[in-house]
Amino acid sequence: MMKNLLLYFALFFISKVNGICIITDVGKLKCWGYNGNGDLGYENKISYGSEPFQMGDNLTYVDLGTDVLAKSMCDGGDMKCVVTTEGKVKCWGYNTWGSLGLGLPHNTKIGDKNGDMGDNLPYINLGTNVRVKKIACGYTHVCVITNDDKVKCWGDNYKGQLGLGDRVTRGIEEGEMGDNLPYVDLDNEKVKDVDVIEGKTCVVLYSGKVKCWGADFSENRIGDKPGDMGANLTAINLGTNVSVIEIQMGRHACILTDKGKVKCWGYNPLGSLGLGDTINRNEASEMGDNLPFLDFGENVLVKQLSVGYENSCVVTFKGETKCWGKNNFGFIDHPSVPIPEYESGRLSHEDGFTNFTNIGDQNYEMGDYLLPLYVDDTLPYSVSVSRLIYCIAYISKVKCWGDNWMGGLGLGDQIDRHHSEDTDWIELGTNINLKNINDITIANVSPTNTPSKSPTTGTPTNSPLKSPTPVQNTKDKTIVFKNDFVIGIHDTISFKYSICTLLSNVLELKCGETLVINTIKSGSIIVEYTIHSNEDEFEINQDELDDMIKQSDNEEIKILQIKKNKN
């Protein structure tokens, strides 16, 4: 049996901040990525993971103090906190409105100078005999579940996110913490899960209900006035007989039920809710039984949920990872798809197969149409997602892909990776093992600098197009087909990949090199596609292609055929 180990990912992005931390099997902490505020805890401002020889055994452990071992952690972006094996809390980094809980002035930094860490880093005073079971960090406030299943919060309180019936910040002045920091009044109900996002806090009660305070997704405020909390704080209506076991938040919120189902609500212009549209959901008439469960395929249930800022992923009991939401940089992608060339540090989407469109904002993008990411599902694993980084954790190894600014991927460079297939395993060091792969914490905070590239969206439609009209051009060996069934922008990549894979197997041509599929879209619909090869013997017509689709064992091809038959 392996020693007890808890692996945590703390991924966060604000002003291009990328940071990841792990807790090793002996309770020690390693962190890499951006370190401009000293929040990696190495008593400097050096960003690790962007240069060769910075990872592995060369990456030292964060000094938490003599005999101090970490049990869990959270990441607020510019600051980090650990819960020790004794149930105590230490925080360091940027003290935004008292988020470090140490009675220090706003904007104080801890962790960027010699002497800041180790035994010099004090525990947060949470009160007499208070021990912590779980912690959640936002950019400006932190909440914990204590050993008696109660909640305490500190930091910024401008929107009432501390749940104390006022807007008074806690953690900057002396005398605000310890026994002077009240418990959140939840009418004596016990809490089993908590998550925070900027200006908002939500808890899951042992009753299976969810309660939230601060600013809701319509910016209505609860918790900043006397009488808001306690028995007056009503549970979120999530539907009949819905019992929640976990909640995670970004610009939207998602819950996982005890039956392995997922519901999401909140901000949705980018398809973050996975409901096939861009309609925000937060009003009473949109919640309850009117809020659908997400569709991941027939009888597909979820065992792990990970919510990013405007994107989300699940791991199903089938062992598949499915992701949806914002995707304008193309980091949510499908297996074995050729990568186009780099352009100024970003991947070009002018050609090649990388998908740069959002997922879940149109028809035919969820359910069986939502293809799984490439993951080796022969071993137990978990997925962790933040705004621009995706990570997969196995028993003894970790890999990440996405935005690699300042070495957030831990690969010794700053080159983005668009697929799990195209990234290497992170060098964590000698004899570092993982035990509980499902214990992953993610912090998602409002980015101050939004990406320069805008997502591409289209208007969904269910209207079938006309029958196919093949046109052959034997001179350049390119065959053009008019599309005869509806396929949305997101399905462009599954369409290209599926057709290319099918033909490459039959014709013994290499997909992406000697065989290329291109598409022409009108709005959200592929109206025409071309099959091109530089091989002289290449020739195909629509009837032959249809026969190949019918006879194919490829699941993605079958999905396309089902879609075609439906239309």
PDB file of C-alpha atoms in Angstrom, residues 121-343:
ATOM      1  CA  LEU A 121       4.522  32.381   9.193  1.00  0.00           C
ATOM      2  CA  PRO A 122       1.868  32.413  11.923  1.00  0.00           C
ATOM      3  CA  TYR A 123      -1.253  30.298  12.073  1.00  0.00           C
ATOM      4  CA  ILE A 124      -4.509  32.142  11.553  1.00  0.00           C
ATOM      5  CA  ASN A 125      -6.379  32.616  14.822  1.00  0.00           C
ATOM      6  CA  LEU A 126      -9.852  31.197  14.239  1.00  0.00           C
ATOM      7  CA  GLY A 127     -10.896  30.953  17.870  1.00  0.00           C
ATOM      8  CA  THR A 128     -10.576  28.762  20.939  1.00  0.00           C
ATOM      9  CA  ASN A 129     -10.234  25.062  20.069  1.00  0.00           C
ATOM     10  CA  VAL A 130     -11.357  25.676  16.481  1.00  0.00           C
ATOM     11  CA  ARG A 131     -10.004  23.185  13.978  1.00  0.00           C
ATOM     12  CA  VAL A 132     -10.642  23.197  10.233  1.00  0.00           C
ATOM     13  CA  LYS A 133     -11.955  20.372   8.036  1.00  0.00           C
ATOM     14  CA  LYS A 134     -12.151  22.189   4.700  1.00  0.00           C
ATOM     15  CA  ILE A 135     -11.095  25.543   3.250  1.00  0.00           C
ATOM     16  CA  ALA A 136     -12.139  27.535   0.170  1.00  0.00           C
ATOM     17  CA  CYS A 137     -10.356  30.605  -1.207  1.00  0.00           C
ATOM     18  CA  GLY A 138     -11.644  33.386  -3.387  1.00  0.00           C
ATOM     19  CA  TYR A 139      -9.637  36.341  -4.611  1.00  0.00           C
ATOM     20  CA  THR A 140     -10.624  38.538  -1.678  1.00  0.00           C
ATOM     21  CA  HIS A 141     -12.171  36.267   0.960  1.00  0.00           C
ATOM     22  CA  VAL A 142     -11.733  32.831   2.514  1.00  0.00           C
ATOM     23  CA  CYS A 143     -14.186  30.460   4.216  1.00  0.00           C
ATOM     24  CA  VAL A 144     -13.600  27.336   6.294  1.00  0.00           C
ATOM     25  CA  ILE A 145     -15.721  24.469   7.592  1.00  0.00           C
ATOM     26  CA  THR A 146     -14.747  23.871  11.203  1.00  0.00           C
ATOM     27  CA  ASN A 147     -14.514  20.599  13.096  1.00  0.00           C
ATOM     28  CA  ASP A 148     -18.103  21.073  14.330  1.00  0.00           C
ATOM     29  CA  ASP A 149     -19.438  21.560  10.778  1.00  0.00           C
ATOM     30  CA  LYS A 150     -19.864  25.318  11.082  1.00  0.00           C
ATOM     31  CA  VAL A 151     -18.558  28.068   8.792  1.00  0.00           C
ATOM     32  CA  LYS A 152     -16.288  31.054   9.390  1.00  0.00           C
ATOM     33  CA  CYS A 153     -15.292  33.563   6.695  1.00  0.00           C
ATOM     34  CA  TRP A 154     -12.902  36.521   6.550  1.00  0.00           C
ATOM     35  CA  GLY A 155     -11.542  39.057   4.063  1.00  0.00           C
ATOM     36  CA  ASP A 156     -13.455  41.418   1.817  1.00  0.00           C
ATOM     37  CA  ASN A 157     -17.146  41.823   2.628  1.00  0.00           C
ATOM     38  CA  TYR A 158     -18.312  44.518   0.240  1.00  0.00           C
ATOM     39  CA  LYS A 159     -21.114  42.331  -1.111  1.00  0.00           C
ATOM     40  CA  GLY A 160     -21.932  40.559   2.134  1.00  0.00           C
ATOM     41  CA  GLN A 161     -19.985  37.453   1.111  1.00  0.00           C
ATOM     42  CA  LEU A 162     -18.851  36.832   4.702  1.00  0.00           C
ATOM     43  CA  GLY A 163     -22.491  36.280   5.680  1.00  0.00           C
ATOM     44  CA  LEU A 164     -22.300  38.401   8.834  1.00  0.00           C
ATOM     45  CA  GLY A 165     -25.169  40.822   8.178  1.00  0.00           C
ATOM     46  CA  ASP A 166     -22.933  43.761   7.303  1.00  0.00           C
ATOM     47  CA  ARG A 167     -20.268  44.914   4.823  1.00  0.00           C
ATOM     48  CA  VAL A 168     -17.389  45.148   7.272  1.00  0.00           C
ATOM     49  CA  THR A 169     -14.098  43.614   6.158  1.00  0.00           C
ATOM     50  CA  ARG A 170     -12.499  41.144   8.597  1.00  0.00           C
ATOM     51  CA  GLY A 171      -8.813  40.262   8.805  1.00  0.00           C
ATOM     52  CA  ILE A 172      -7.118  43.634   8.344  1.00  0.00           C
ATOM     53  CA  GLU A 173      -7.363  45.053  11.857  1.00  0.00           C
ATOM     54  CA  GLU A 174      -6.275  43.476  15.113  1.00  0.00           C
ATOM     55  CA  GLY A 175      -9.093  41.964  17.130  1.00  0.00           C
ATOM     56  CA  GLU A 176     -11.169  40.939  14.089  1.00  0.00           C
ATOM     57  CA  MET A 177     -10.185  37.280  14.074  1.00  0.00           C
ATOM     58  CA  GLY A 178     -10.212  34.532  16.709  1.00  0.00           C
ATOM     59  CA  ASP A 179     -13.264  34.361  18.948  1.00  0.00           C
ATOM     60  CA  ASN A 180     -14.222  37.832  17.690  1.00  0.00           C
ATOM     61  CA  LEU A 181     -14.870  36.390  14.233  1.00  0.00           C
ATOM     62  CA  PRO A 182     -18.462  35.113  14.350  1.00  0.00           C
ATOM     63  CA  TYR A 183     -19.673  31.882  12.815  1.00  0.00           C
ATOM     64  CA  VAL A 184     -21.991  32.322   9.844  1.00  0.00           C
ATOM     65  CA  ASP A 185     -25.569  31.912  11.073  1.00  0.00           C
ATOM     66  CA  LEU A 186     -27.049  28.987   9.133  1.00  0.00           C
ATOM     67  CA  ASP A 187     -29.863  28.241  11.563  1.00  0.00           C
ATOM     68  CA  ASN A 188     -27.870  25.471  13.265  1.00  0.00           C
ATOM     69  CA  GLU A 189     -27.656  23.406  10.085  1.00  0.00           C
ATOM     70  CA  LYS A 190     -24.434  21.443   9.596  1.00  0.00           C
ATOM     71  CA  VAL A 191     -22.256  22.079   6.534  1.00  0.00           C
ATOM     72  CA  LYS A 192     -20.425  19.435   4.483  1.00  0.00           C
ATOM     73  CA  ASP A 193     -19.092  21.505   1.523  1.00  0.00           C
ATOM     74  CA  VAL A 194     -18.239  25.130   0.800  1.00  0.00           C
ATOM     75  CA  ASP A 195     -17.032  27.063  -2.225  1.00  0.00           C
ATOM     76  CA  VAL A 196     -16.377  30.743  -2.820  1.00  0.00           C
ATOM     77  CA  ILE A 197     -15.930  33.007  -5.789  1.00  0.00           C
ATOM     78  CA  GLU A 198     -15.367  36.741  -5.768  1.00  0.00           C
ATOM     79  CA  GLY A 199     -18.280  38.320  -3.875  1.00  0.00           C
ATOM     80  CA  LYS A 200     -20.166  35.053  -3.335  1.00  0.00           C
ATOM     81  CA  THR A 201     -20.206  32.064  -0.970  1.00  0.00           C
ATOM     82  CA  CYS A 202     -22.211  28.815  -1.197  1.00  0.00           C
ATOM     83  CA  VAL A 203     -22.449  25.840   1.146  1.00  0.00           C
ATOM     84  CA  VAL A 204     -23.891  22.351   0.886  1.00  0.00           C
ATOM     85  CA  LEU A 205     -25.730  21.259   4.021  1.00  0.00           C
ATOM     86  CA  TYR A 206     -25.911  17.722   5.348  1.00  0.00           C
ATOM     87  CA  SER A 207     -29.574  17.850   4.392  1.00  0.00           C
ATOM     88  CA  GLY A 208     -28.476  17.971   0.730  1.00  0.00           C
ATOM     89  CA  LYS A 209     -29.644  21.568   0.305  1.00  0.00           C
ATOM     90  CA  VAL A 210     -27.585  24.505  -0.973  1.00  0.00           C
ATOM     91  CA  LYS A 211     -27.509  27.975   0.563  1.00  0.00           C
ATOM     92  CA  CYS A 212     -25.676  30.982  -0.869  1.00  0.00           C
ATOM     93  CA  TRP A 213     -25.004  34.557   0.177  1.00  0.00           C
ATOM     94  CA  GLY A 214     -23.192  37.617  -1.088  1.00  0.00           C
ATOM     95  CA  ALA A 215     -24.012  38.747  -4.633  1.00  0.00           C
ATOM     96  CA  ASP A 216     -26.000  36.264  -6.700  1.00  0.00           C
ATOM     97  CA  PHE A 217     -25.563  35.937 -10.450  1.00  0.00           C
ATOM     98  CA  SER A 218     -27.943  38.858 -10.943  1.00  0.00           C
ATOM     99  CA  GLU A 219     -25.949  40.954  -8.421  1.00  0.00           C
ATOM    100  CA  ASN A 220     -28.723  40.823  -5.826  1.00  0.00           C
ATOM    101  CA  ARG A 221     -27.093  40.914  -2.397  1.00  0.00           C
ATOM    102  CA  ILE A 222     -27.867  38.700   0.578  1.00  0.00           C
ATOM    103  CA  GLY A 223     -25.905  38.636   3.817  1.00  0.00           C
ATOM    104  CA  ASP A 224     -24.956  42.307   4.003  1.00  0.00           C
ATOM    105  CA  LYS A 225     -27.936  43.368   6.152  1.00  0.00           C
ATOM    106  CA  PRO A 226     -29.235  42.313   9.561  1.00  0.00           C
ATOM    107  CA  GLY A 227     -31.921  39.652   9.221  1.00  0.00           C
ATOM    108  CA  ASP A 228     -30.578  38.206   5.955  1.00  0.00           C
ATOM    109  CA  MET A 229     -29.059  35.074   7.462  1.00  0.00           C
ATOM    110  CA  GLY A 230     -30.210  32.308   9.819  1.00  0.00           C
ATOM    111  CA  ALA A 231     -33.728  31.018   9.247  1.00  0.00           C
ATOM    112  CA  ASN A 232     -34.341  33.866   6.771  1.00  0.00           C
ATOM    113  CA  LEU A 233     -31.735  32.522   4.334  1.00  0.00           C
ATOM    114  CA  THR A 234     -33.632  30.190   2.030  1.00  0.00           C
ATOM    115  CA  ALA A 235     -32.090  27.267   0.172  1.00  0.00           C
ATOM    116  CA  ILE A 236     -31.567  27.413  -3.588  1.00  0.00           C
ATOM    117  CA  ASN A 237     -34.420  25.642  -5.371  1.00  0.00           C
ATOM    118  CA  LEU A 238     -32.728  22.899  -7.385  1.00  0.00           C
ATOM    119  CA  GLY A 239     -35.742  20.693  -7.978  1.00  0.00           C
ATOM    120  CA  THR A 240     -37.800  17.905  -6.464  1.00  0.00           C
ATOM    121  CA  ASN A 241     -35.849  15.312  -4.454  1.00  0.00           C
ATOM    122  CA  VAL A 242     -32.483  16.752  -5.530  1.00  0.00           C
ATOM    123  CA  SER A 243     -29.855  16.016  -2.878  1.00  0.00           C
ATOM    124  CA  VAL A 244     -26.516  17.779  -3.421  1.00  0.00           C
ATOM    125  CA  ILE A 245     -23.140  16.426  -2.348  1.00  0.00           C
ATOM    126  CA  GLU A 246     -20.842  19.066  -3.874  1.00  0.00           C
ATOM    127  CA  ILE A 247     -20.870  22.591  -5.295  1.00  0.00           C
ATOM    128  CA  GLN A 248     -18.241  24.413  -7.357  1.00  0.00           C
ATOM    129  CA  MET A 249     -18.359  27.926  -8.771  1.00  0.00           C
ATOM    130  CA  GLY A 250     -16.849  30.125 -11.434  1.00  0.00           C
ATOM    131  CA  ARG A 251     -18.944  32.731 -13.214  1.00  0.00           C
ATOM    132  CA  HIS A 252     -21.524  29.968 -12.983  1.00  0.00           C
ATOM    133  CA  ALA A 253     -22.287  27.365 -10.328  1.00  0.00           C
ATOM    134  CA  CYS A 254     -22.604  23.597 -10.767  1.00  0.00           C
ATOM    135  CA  ILE A 255     -23.741  20.965  -8.303  1.00  0.00           C
ATOM    136  CA  LEU A 256     -23.205  17.208  -8.242  1.00  0.00           C
ATOM    137  CA  THR A 257     -26.072  15.182  -6.774  1.00  0.00           C
ATOM    138  CA  ASP A 258     -26.014  11.939  -4.839  1.00  0.00           C
ATOM    139  CA  LYS A 259     -27.359  10.233  -7.962  1.00  0.00           C
ATOM    140  CA  GLY A 260     -24.434  11.305 -10.156  1.00  0.00           C
ATOM    141  CA  LYS A 261     -26.239  14.092 -11.983  1.00  0.00           C
ATOM    142  CA  VAL A 262     -25.192  17.700 -12.590  1.00  0.00           C
ATOM    143  CA  LYS A 263     -27.086  20.997 -12.707  1.00  0.00           C
ATOM    144  CA  CYS A 264     -25.582  24.401 -13.483  1.00  0.00           C
ATOM    145  CA  TRP A 265     -26.919  27.958 -13.281  1.00  0.00           C
ATOM    146  CA  GLY A 266     -25.663  31.533 -13.551  1.00  0.00           C
ATOM    147  CA  TYR A 267     -23.693  33.263 -16.308  1.00  0.00           C
ATOM    148  CA  ASN A 268     -24.114  31.557 -19.704  1.00  0.00           C
ATOM    149  CA  PRO A 269     -23.210  33.674 -22.776  1.00  0.00           C
ATOM    150  CA  LEU A 270     -20.435  31.174 -23.578  1.00  0.00           C
ATOM    151  CA  GLY A 271     -22.368  27.956 -22.993  1.00  0.00           C
ATOM    152  CA  SER A 272     -20.967  27.471 -19.488  1.00  0.00           C
ATOM    153  CA  LEU A 273     -24.223  25.886 -18.298  1.00  0.00           C
ATOM    154  CA  GLY A 274     -24.096  23.205 -21.009  1.00  0.00           C
ATOM    155  CA  LEU A 275     -27.761  23.608 -21.924  1.00  0.00           C
ATOM    156  CA  GLY A 276     -27.417  24.249 -25.647  1.00  0.00           C
ATOM    157  CA  ASP A 277     -28.044  27.992 -25.469  1.00  0.00           C
ATOM    158  CA  THR A 278     -26.597  31.255 -24.107  1.00  0.00           C
ATOM    159  CA  ILE A 279     -29.400  32.140 -21.701  1.00  0.00           C
ATOM    160  CA  ASN A 280     -28.394  33.077 -18.149  1.00  0.00           C
ATOM    161  CA  ARG A 281     -30.314  31.230 -15.451  1.00  0.00           C
ATOM    162  CA  ASN A 282     -30.742  32.651 -11.979  1.00  0.00           C
ATOM    163  CA  GLU A 283     -34.348  33.820 -11.611  1.00  0.00           C
ATOM    164  CA  ALA A 284     -36.808  31.785  -9.552  1.00  0.00           C
ATOM    165  CA  SER A 285     -38.807  30.789 -12.646  1.00  0.00           C
ATOM    166  CA  GLU A 286     -35.652  29.314 -14.209  1.00  0.00           C
ATOM    167  CA  MET A 287     -34.630  27.201 -11.232  1.00  0.00           C
ATOM    168  CA  GLY A 288     -36.097  24.126  -9.543  1.00  0.00           C
ATOM    169  CA  ASP A 289     -37.508  21.497 -11.864  1.00  0.00           C
ATOM    170  CA  ASN A 290     -37.305  24.047 -14.699  1.00  0.00           C
ATOM    171  CA  LEU A 291     -33.509  23.857 -14.513  1.00  0.00           C
ATOM    172  CA  PRO A 292     -32.516  20.751 -16.509  1.00  0.00           C
ATOM    173  CA  PHE A 293     -29.881  18.255 -15.543  1.00  0.00           C
ATOM    174  CA  LEU A 294     -26.954  18.277 -17.947  1.00  0.00           C
ATOM    175  CA  ASP A 295     -26.945  15.616 -20.642  1.00  0.00           C
ATOM    176  CA  PHE A 296     -23.724  13.617 -20.978  1.00  0.00           C
ATOM    177  CA  GLY A 297     -25.264  10.743 -22.903  1.00  0.00           C
ATOM    178  CA  GLU A 298     -27.864   8.082 -22.279  1.00  0.00           C
ATOM    179  CA  ASN A 299     -27.594   6.684 -18.734  1.00  0.00           C
ATOM    180  CA  VAL A 300     -24.205   8.389 -18.236  1.00  0.00           C
ATOM    181  CA  LEU A 301     -23.618   9.388 -14.604  1.00  0.00           C
ATOM    182  CA  VAL A 302     -20.904  11.595 -13.134  1.00  0.00           C
ATOM    183  CA  LYS A 303     -18.450  10.687 -10.389  1.00  0.00           C
ATOM    184  CA  GLN A 304     -16.298  13.843 -10.397  1.00  0.00           C
ATOM    185  CA  LEU A 305     -17.024  17.495 -11.165  1.00  0.00           C
ATOM    186  CA  SER A 306     -14.544  20.295 -11.813  1.00  0.00           C
ATOM    187  CA  VAL A 307     -15.700  23.856 -12.509  1.00  0.00           C
ATOM    188  CA  GLY A 308     -13.475  26.513 -14.050  1.00  0.00           C
ATOM    189  CA  TYR A 309     -14.163  30.199 -14.483  1.00  0.00           C
ATOM    190  CA  GLU A 310     -16.361  29.872 -17.597  1.00  0.00           C
ATOM    191  CA  ASN A 311     -15.790  26.196 -18.374  1.00  0.00           C
ATOM    192  CA  SER A 312     -16.323  22.851 -16.649  1.00  0.00           C
ATOM    193  CA  CYS A 313     -15.414  19.167 -16.866  1.00  0.00           C
ATOM    194  CA  VAL A 314     -16.776  15.923 -15.495  1.00  0.00           C
ATOM    195  CA  VAL A 315     -15.413  12.413 -15.153  1.00  0.00           C
ATOM    196  CA  THR A 316     -18.164   9.878 -15.775  1.00  0.00           C
ATOM    197  CA  PHE A 317     -18.576   6.399 -14.352  1.00  0.00           C
ATOM    198  CA  LYS A 318     -17.709   5.193 -17.864  1.00  0.00           C
ATOM    199  CA  GLY A 319     -14.229   6.616 -17.260  1.00  0.00           C
ATOM    200  CA  GLU A 320     -14.634   9.425 -19.802  1.00  0.00           C
ATOM    201  CA  THR A 321     -13.766  13.100 -19.376  1.00  0.00           C
ATOM    202  CA  LYS A 322     -16.162  15.544 -20.973  1.00  0.00           C
ATOM    203  CA  CYS A 323     -15.697  19.323 -20.940  1.00  0.00           C
ATOM    204  CA  TRP A 324     -17.767  22.283 -22.105  1.00  0.00           C
ATOM    205  CA  GLY A 325     -17.996  26.078 -21.930  1.00  0.00           C
ATOM    206  CA  LYS A 326     -15.572  28.751 -23.039  1.00  0.00           C
ATOM    207  CA  ASN A 327     -13.074  27.433 -25.564  1.00  0.00           C
ATOM    208  CA  ASN A 328     -11.803  30.370 -27.615  1.00  0.00           C
ATOM    209  CA  PHE A 329      -8.200  29.202 -27.208  1.00  0.00           C
ATOM    210  CA  GLY A 330      -9.075  25.642 -28.194  1.00  0.00           C
ATOM    211  CA  PHE A 331      -7.925  23.868 -25.029  1.00  0.00           C
ATOM    212  CA  ILE A 332     -11.050  21.691 -24.940  1.00  0.00           C
ATOM    213  CA  ASP A 333     -10.300  19.365 -27.799  1.00  0.00           C
ATOM    214  CA  HIS A 334     -10.806  15.898 -29.162  1.00  0.00           C
ATOM    215  CA  PRO A 335      -8.342  13.000 -29.443  1.00  0.00           C
ATOM    216  CA  SER A 336      -5.614  12.537 -32.036  1.00  0.00           C
ATOM    217  CA  VAL A 337      -6.424  15.743 -33.907  1.00  0.00           C
ATOM    218  CA  PRO A 338      -3.490  17.242 -35.847  1.00  0.00           C
ATOM    219  CA  ILE A 339      -2.214  20.559 -34.496  1.00  0.00           C
ATOM    220  CA  PRO A 340      -1.708  23.615 -36.724  1.00  0.00           C
ATOM    221  CA  GLU A 341       1.406  25.756 -36.569  1.00  0.00           C
ATOM    222  CA  TYR A 342       2.166  28.236 -33.809  1.00  0.00           C
ATOM    223  CA  GLU A 343       1.585  31.914 -34.510  1.00  0.00           C
TER     224      GLU A 343
END
